[in-house]
Coordinates of C-alpha atoms in Angstrom, one line a residue:
M1 CA 0.0 0.0 -0.1
S2 CA 3.0 2.5 0.6
Q3 CA 2.9 3.3 -3.3
N4 CA -0.7 4.5 -2.7
L5 CA 0.2 6.9 0.2
Y6 CA -0.1 10.7 -0.3
P7 CA -0.4 13.7 2.1
L8 CA -3.4 12.9 4.3
Q9 CA -6.0 15.0 5.9
F10 CA -8.4 13.7 8.7
E11 CA -11.8 14.4 9.8
P12 CA -11.6 16.7 12.9
I13 CA -12.8 15.2 16.3
L14 CA -14.7 18.0 18.0
K15 CA -15.1 18.1 21.7
E16 CA -17.6 20.2 23.8
R17 CA -15.9 21.7 26.8
I18 CA -17.4 23.7 29.6
W19 CA -14.9 26.4 28.7
G20 CA -15.3 26.3 24.9
G21 CA -16.8 28.7 22.3
E22 CA -17.2 29.1 18.7
K23 CA -13.9 30.3 17.5
L24 CA -12.9 27.0 16.0
K25 CA -15.6 27.8 13.3
T26 CA -15.0 31.6 12.9
I27 CA -11.3 31.6 12.9
L28 CA -10.2 28.2 11.9
N29 CA -13.1 26.9 9.7
K30 CA -14.0 23.8 11.8
P31 CA -17.6 22.4 11.2
I32 CA -18.7 22.9 14.8
V33 CA -22.4 22.8 15.6
S34 CA -22.0 23.6 19.4
K35 CA -21.6 27.0 21.1
I36 CA -19.1 25.3 23.7
T37 CA -16.8 23.5 21.3
G38 CA -13.4 23.6 23.1
E39 CA -11.3 21.2 21.0
S40 CA -10.6 19.9 17.6
W41 CA -8.5 16.9 17.5
E42 CA -6.6 17.1 14.3
L43 CA -4.6 13.9 14.3
S44 CA -5.2 11.2 17.1
T45 CA -4.9 7.6 17.9
V46 CA -6.1 7.9 21.4
E47 CA -8.3 5.1 22.1
G48 CA -12.0 5.9 21.3
D49 CA -10.9 8.9 19.2
V50 CA -8.8 7.5 16.3
S51 CA -8.5 10.0 13.4
V52 CA -10.2 9.0 10.1
V53 CA -8.9 10.0 6.5
A54 CA -10.9 12.7 5.1
N55 CA -9.3 12.9 1.4
G56 CA -8.4 10.7 -1.4
V57 CA -8.8 7.0 -2.1
L58 CA -8.0 6.2 1.3
K59 CA -10.9 8.1 2.7
G60 CA -12.6 6.4 5.6
K61 CA -9.6 4.4 6.6
S62 CA -8.3 5.0 10.3
L63 CA -4.9 6.3 11.0
M64 CA -4.4 3.0 13.0
E65 CA -5.3 1.0 10.0
L66 CA -2.8 2.8 7.9
I67 CA -0.1 2.3 10.4
D68 CA -0.8 -1.3 10.8
E69 CA -0.6 -2.0 7.1
T70 CA 2.6 -0.2 6.4
P71 CA 4.2 1.1 9.6
D72 CA 7.6 1.9 8.0
A73 CA 6.0 4.0 5.2
V74 CA 3.6 5.9 7.4
L75 CA 5.6 6.5 10.5
G76 CA 9.2 6.4 9.1
T77 CA 11.9 3.9 9.9
K78 CA 13.3 5.7 13.0
V79 CA 9.9 6.3 14.5
Y80 CA 8.7 2.7 13.9
E81 CA 11.9 1.4 15.5
R82 CA 11.3 3.6 18.5
F83 CA 7.5 3.3 19.1
G84 CA 6.3 0.4 17.2
K85 CA 3.0 0.8 15.6
Q86 CA 2.0 3.5 18.0
F87 CA 1.5 7.1 16.7
P88 CA 3.4 9.0 19.3
L89 CA 1.8 12.6 18.9
L90 CA -1.5 14.2 19.2
F91 CA -2.4 17.5 17.4
K92 CA -5.1 19.8 18.6
Y93 CA -6.8 23.3 18.3
L94 CA -8.1 24.7 21.2
D95 CA -10.7 27.5 21.9
A96 CA -10.9 29.0 25.4
R97 CA -13.9 31.1 25.8
E98 CA -13.3 30.8 29.4
D99 CA -10.3 29.9 31.7
L100 CA -9.4 26.3 31.5
S101 CA -8.9 24.4 34.8
I102 CA -5.4 24.7 36.4
Q103 CA -3.9 21.3 35.8
V104 CA -0.7 19.2 35.4
H105 CA 0.3 16.2 33.5
P106 CA 2.5 13.2 34.7
N107 CA 5.9 12.3 33.3
D108 CA 6.3 9.0 31.2
K109 CA 7.1 7.0 34.3
L110 CA 4.2 7.9 36.5
A111 CA 1.8 7.8 33.4
K112 CA 3.1 4.2 32.6
E113 CA 2.8 3.1 36.0
R114 CA -0.7 4.6 36.7
H115 CA -2.3 4.6 33.4
N116 CA -0.2 2.4 31.0
S117 CA 0.1 5.6 28.9
F118 CA 2.7 8.0 27.7
G119 CA 3.3 11.1 29.7
K120 CA 2.3 14.4 28.3
T121 CA 4.9 16.9 27.2
E122 CA 3.2 19.5 25.2
M123 CA 3.6 22.9 23.5
W124 CA 1.4 25.7 22.5
Y125 CA 1.5 28.1 19.6
V126 CA -1.0 31.1 20.2
T127 CA -3.0 31.4 17.1
Q128 CA -5.4 34.2 18.3
A129 CA -5.5 36.2 21.5
D130 CA -8.0 38.7 22.7
A131 CA -6.7 41.9 24.5
D132 CA -5.1 41.0 27.8
A133 CA -5.4 37.1 27.4
R134 CA -3.2 35.4 29.7
I135 CA -1.9 31.9 30.5
I136 CA -0.6 30.3 33.9
V137 CA 2.6 28.6 33.5
G138 CA 4.4 27.2 36.6
F139 CA 5.2 29.0 39.8
K140 CA 6.3 32.5 40.3
E141 CA 9.2 31.4 42.6
D142 CA 10.3 28.0 43.6
S143 CA 7.9 26.4 45.9
N144 CA 7.1 23.1 47.7
K145 CA 4.4 20.5 48.3
E146 CA 3.4 22.2 51.7
E147 CA 3.2 25.8 50.3
Y148 CA 1.2 24.4 47.3
L149 CA -1.3 22.6 49.5
K150 CA -1.8 25.4 51.9
H151 CA -2.8 27.8 48.9
L152 CA -4.9 25.1 47.3
Q153 CA -7.0 24.7 50.5
D154 CA -7.2 28.6 50.9
N155 CA -8.3 29.0 47.4
T156 CA -5.3 31.2 46.7
L157 CA -3.3 29.1 44.4
V158 CA -3.3 31.6 41.7
S159 CA -1.4 34.0 43.8
I160 CA 1.7 31.8 43.7
L161 CA 1.4 30.7 40.1
D162 CA 3.0 32.7 37.2
T163 CA 0.8 34.6 34.9
V164 CA 2.0 35.5 31.5
K165 CA 0.3 37.8 28.8
A166 CA -0.2 35.9 25.5
K167 CA -0.3 37.3 21.9
P168 CA -0.4 35.7 18.5
G169 CA 2.8 33.9 17.5
D170 CA 3.8 33.2 21.2
V171 CA 5.1 29.7 21.9
F172 CA 5.1 28.0 25.3
F173 CA 6.8 24.7 25.9
L174 CA 5.4 22.7 28.9
E175 CA 7.4 19.8 30.2
T176 CA 5.6 17.2 32.3
G177 CA 5.0 18.5 35.8
T178 CA 4.5 22.1 34.9
V179 CA 1.3 23.5 36.4
H180 CA -0.6 25.4 33.8
A181 CA -3.9 26.7 32.4
I182 CA -5.0 28.4 29.1
G183 CA -6.7 31.7 29.9
A184 CA -9.9 33.0 28.3
G185 CA -9.9 34.7 25.0
L186 CA -7.1 32.3 23.4
V187 CA -7.1 30.0 20.5
I188 CA -4.2 27.6 20.6
A189 CA -2.5 25.0 18.4
E190 CA -1.3 22.4 20.6
I191 CA 1.3 19.5 20.0
Q192 CA 1.7 16.8 22.5
Q193 CA 2.5 13.2 23.3
T194 CA -0.2 10.9 22.6
S195 CA -1.8 11.0 26.0
D196 CA -5.2 12.2 27.4
I197 CA -4.0 12.1 31.1
T198 CA -4.6 15.2 32.9
Y199 CA -4.6 16.0 36.6
R200 CA -7.1 18.8 37.5
L201 CA -6.0 20.8 40.5
Y202 CA -8.4 23.8 40.6
D203 CA -11.5 24.6 38.4
F204 CA -12.5 28.0 39.9
D205 CA -15.5 26.3 41.5
R206 CA -17.4 26.0 38.1
V207 CA -20.4 23.8 37.6
D208 CA -21.8 22.3 34.4
A209 CA -25.4 22.5 32.9
Q210 CA -26.4 20.0 35.7
G211 CA -25.0 21.9 38.4
N212 CA -22.0 19.5 39.0
K213 CA -18.3 20.4 39.6
R214 CA -15.8 18.7 37.6
E215 CA -13.6 16.1 39.2
L216 CA -10.3 17.2 40.8
H217 CA -7.3 15.1 41.0
V218 CA -5.3 16.6 44.0
D219 CA -3.9 13.4 45.4
L220 CA -2.6 12.1 42.0
A221 CA -1.0 15.4 41.2
L222 CA 1.2 15.8 44.3
D223 CA 4.0 13.5 43.0
A224 CA 3.5 14.8 39.4
I225 CA 4.1 18.5 40.0
N226 CA 7.4 20.3 39.3
Y227 CA 7.4 22.9 42.2
N228 CA 10.4 24.9 40.9
K229 CA 10.0 28.0 38.7
V230 CA 10.3 27.2 35.0
D231 CA 11.0 29.1 31.8
T232 CA 8.4 27.9 29.3
Q233 CA 8.2 30.7 26.6
K234 CA 10.4 30.0 23.4
K235 CA 11.8 32.6 21.1
Y236 CA 12.4 31.9 17.5
E237 CA 13.5 33.1 14.2
S238 CA 11.1 33.8 11.2
K239 CA 13.4 33.4 8.1
V240 CA 11.3 32.8 5.1
N241 CA 11.2 29.6 3.3
T242 CA 13.3 28.2 6.3
S243 CA 12.5 25.7 8.9
N244 CA 13.1 27.9 12.0
T245 CA 13.4 25.7 15.1
V246 CA 10.9 26.6 17.7
V247 CA 11.0 23.3 20.0
D248 CA 13.4 20.5 19.8
C249 CA 12.7 18.0 22.4
P250 CA 13.0 14.2 22.7
Y251 CA 9.4 13.8 21.8
F252 CA 9.0 16.2 19.0
T253 CA 10.7 18.9 16.9
T254 CA 8.5 22.0 15.9
N255 CA 9.7 24.5 13.3
F256 CA 7.9 27.7 12.2
L257 CA 7.9 28.0 8.5
P258 CA 7.0 31.3 6.9
L259 CA 6.3 30.2 3.3
E260 CA 6.7 32.6 0.3
N261 CA 5.9 31.3 -3.2
K262 CA 7.6 27.9 -3.5
L263 CA 9.9 25.7 -1.5
E264 CA 11.2 22.2 -2.4
V265 CA 11.3 19.8 0.5
A266 CA 13.4 16.7 0.7
K267 CA 13.0 14.1 3.5
T268 CA 14.9 11.0 4.6
G269 CA 12.1 8.5 5.2
E270 CA 13.0 8.3 9.1
T271 CA 10.0 10.2 10.3
F272 CA 6.6 11.4 9.2
T273 CA 5.9 15.1 9.0
V274 CA 2.8 17.2 10.0
Y275 CA 2.1 20.8 8.7
M276 CA -0.5 22.9 10.6
C277 CA -1.5 25.8 8.5
I278 CA -1.6 28.8 11.0
E279 CA -2.2 31.7 8.4
G280 CA -2.7 31.8 4.7
N281 CA -2.8 29.1 2.1
F282 CA -0.6 26.7 0.5
E283 CA -0.5 23.7 -1.7
I284 CA 1.4 20.4 -1.6
E285 CA 2.5 18.8 -4.9
Y286 CA 3.9 15.3 -5.0
D287 CA 4.2 12.8 -8.0
G288 CA 1.0 14.1 -9.5
F289 CA -0.7 14.6 -6.3
K290 CA -1.7 18.4 -5.6
N291 CA -3.9 19.7 -2.9
S292 CA -4.7 23.1 -1.3
Y293 CA -4.8 23.9 2.5
K294 CA -6.2 26.9 4.4
K295 CA -5.8 28.4 7.8
G296 CA -6.8 25.7 10.3
D297 CA -5.9 22.8 8.2
T298 CA -3.6 19.9 9.3
V299 CA -1.8 17.4 7.0
L300 CA 0.2 14.4 7.6
V301 CA 3.0 13.7 5.0
P302 CA 3.7 9.9 5.4
A303 CA 7.4 9.2 5.7
A304 CA 7.7 7.3 2.4
I305 CA 7.0 10.6 0.6
N306 CA 10.6 11.9 0.3
A307 CA 10.4 14.8 -2.0
F308 CA 7.5 17.3 -2.4
S309 CA 6.9 21.0 -2.9
L310 CA 5.1 23.6 -0.9
T311 CA 3.7 26.5 -2.8
G312 CA 1.8 29.7 -1.5
N313 CA 1.8 32.4 1.2
A314 CA 1.3 30.9 4.6
S315 CA 2.6 30.5 8.2
I316 CA 3.1 26.9 8.9
L317 CA 4.1 24.7 11.8
E318 CA 6.3 21.8 10.7
I319 CA 6.4 18.9 13.1
Y320 CA 8.2 15.7 13.2
I321 CA 10.3 13.2 15.4
S322 CA 14.1 13.8 15.5

């Protein structure tokens, strides 16, 4: 089947959230029908939420089916050797009409022991930001378990957490253990390990339509939290037609690619590549295949596709496994 592979798009998996809104439709062209849509899962193999191909002759096939049939061709030789037939990343867009809960994600060791899952290292690219929109990332100063618990019990946790104003183009890299929350008024592109494990610490005492508060995971979080001050914001260059490194970590590499006119791309076959269109429009052309992408689109280029061209004027996130 590898000779039939081509750049793949997938049906978005839309998620209602208590904090969600309608910007995934108005800004990113997602087919939402709910006024509280918080997430669009663009590329996922999380159990129960496996992405399905939306374009071409493979339309209707799941990503897991494609990987199972030709893992080297889809994932790449290096990725297959390291992860087997697991797709190691999860790609999302998020719309925060309200503040998200304050939360933390466990590392690989804890996640494996407790949930038989990967940990959840992630990064955020701010796609849109209302005036004065902010995020919470870590502690203002080095803290400890005792201080954290006291402020949590006193409902003053926010007072010891670092709050940062966010604007379009900002990137935040969150290693596991970093206490964090996306603030109201932000649309975020999120790249993370394949994991849906979140420990919720504080939810601002909100209730859902039935009057119920969401579950907290205070005890589970205690050993997952990094209580030290962390530096999460990433600076990067914006050289045209260049893959400008934004994040390079053991789990993924993300580049910022400002595309102008045409760029020829050559790959080694060791890893798949994912492109997320943040602004503008572009086309991928490969061996007779040609398709257009707009703001909000996500496309998976299988590892077997070694040479292709990008044409257009767009801001693109380029992601792969190093």
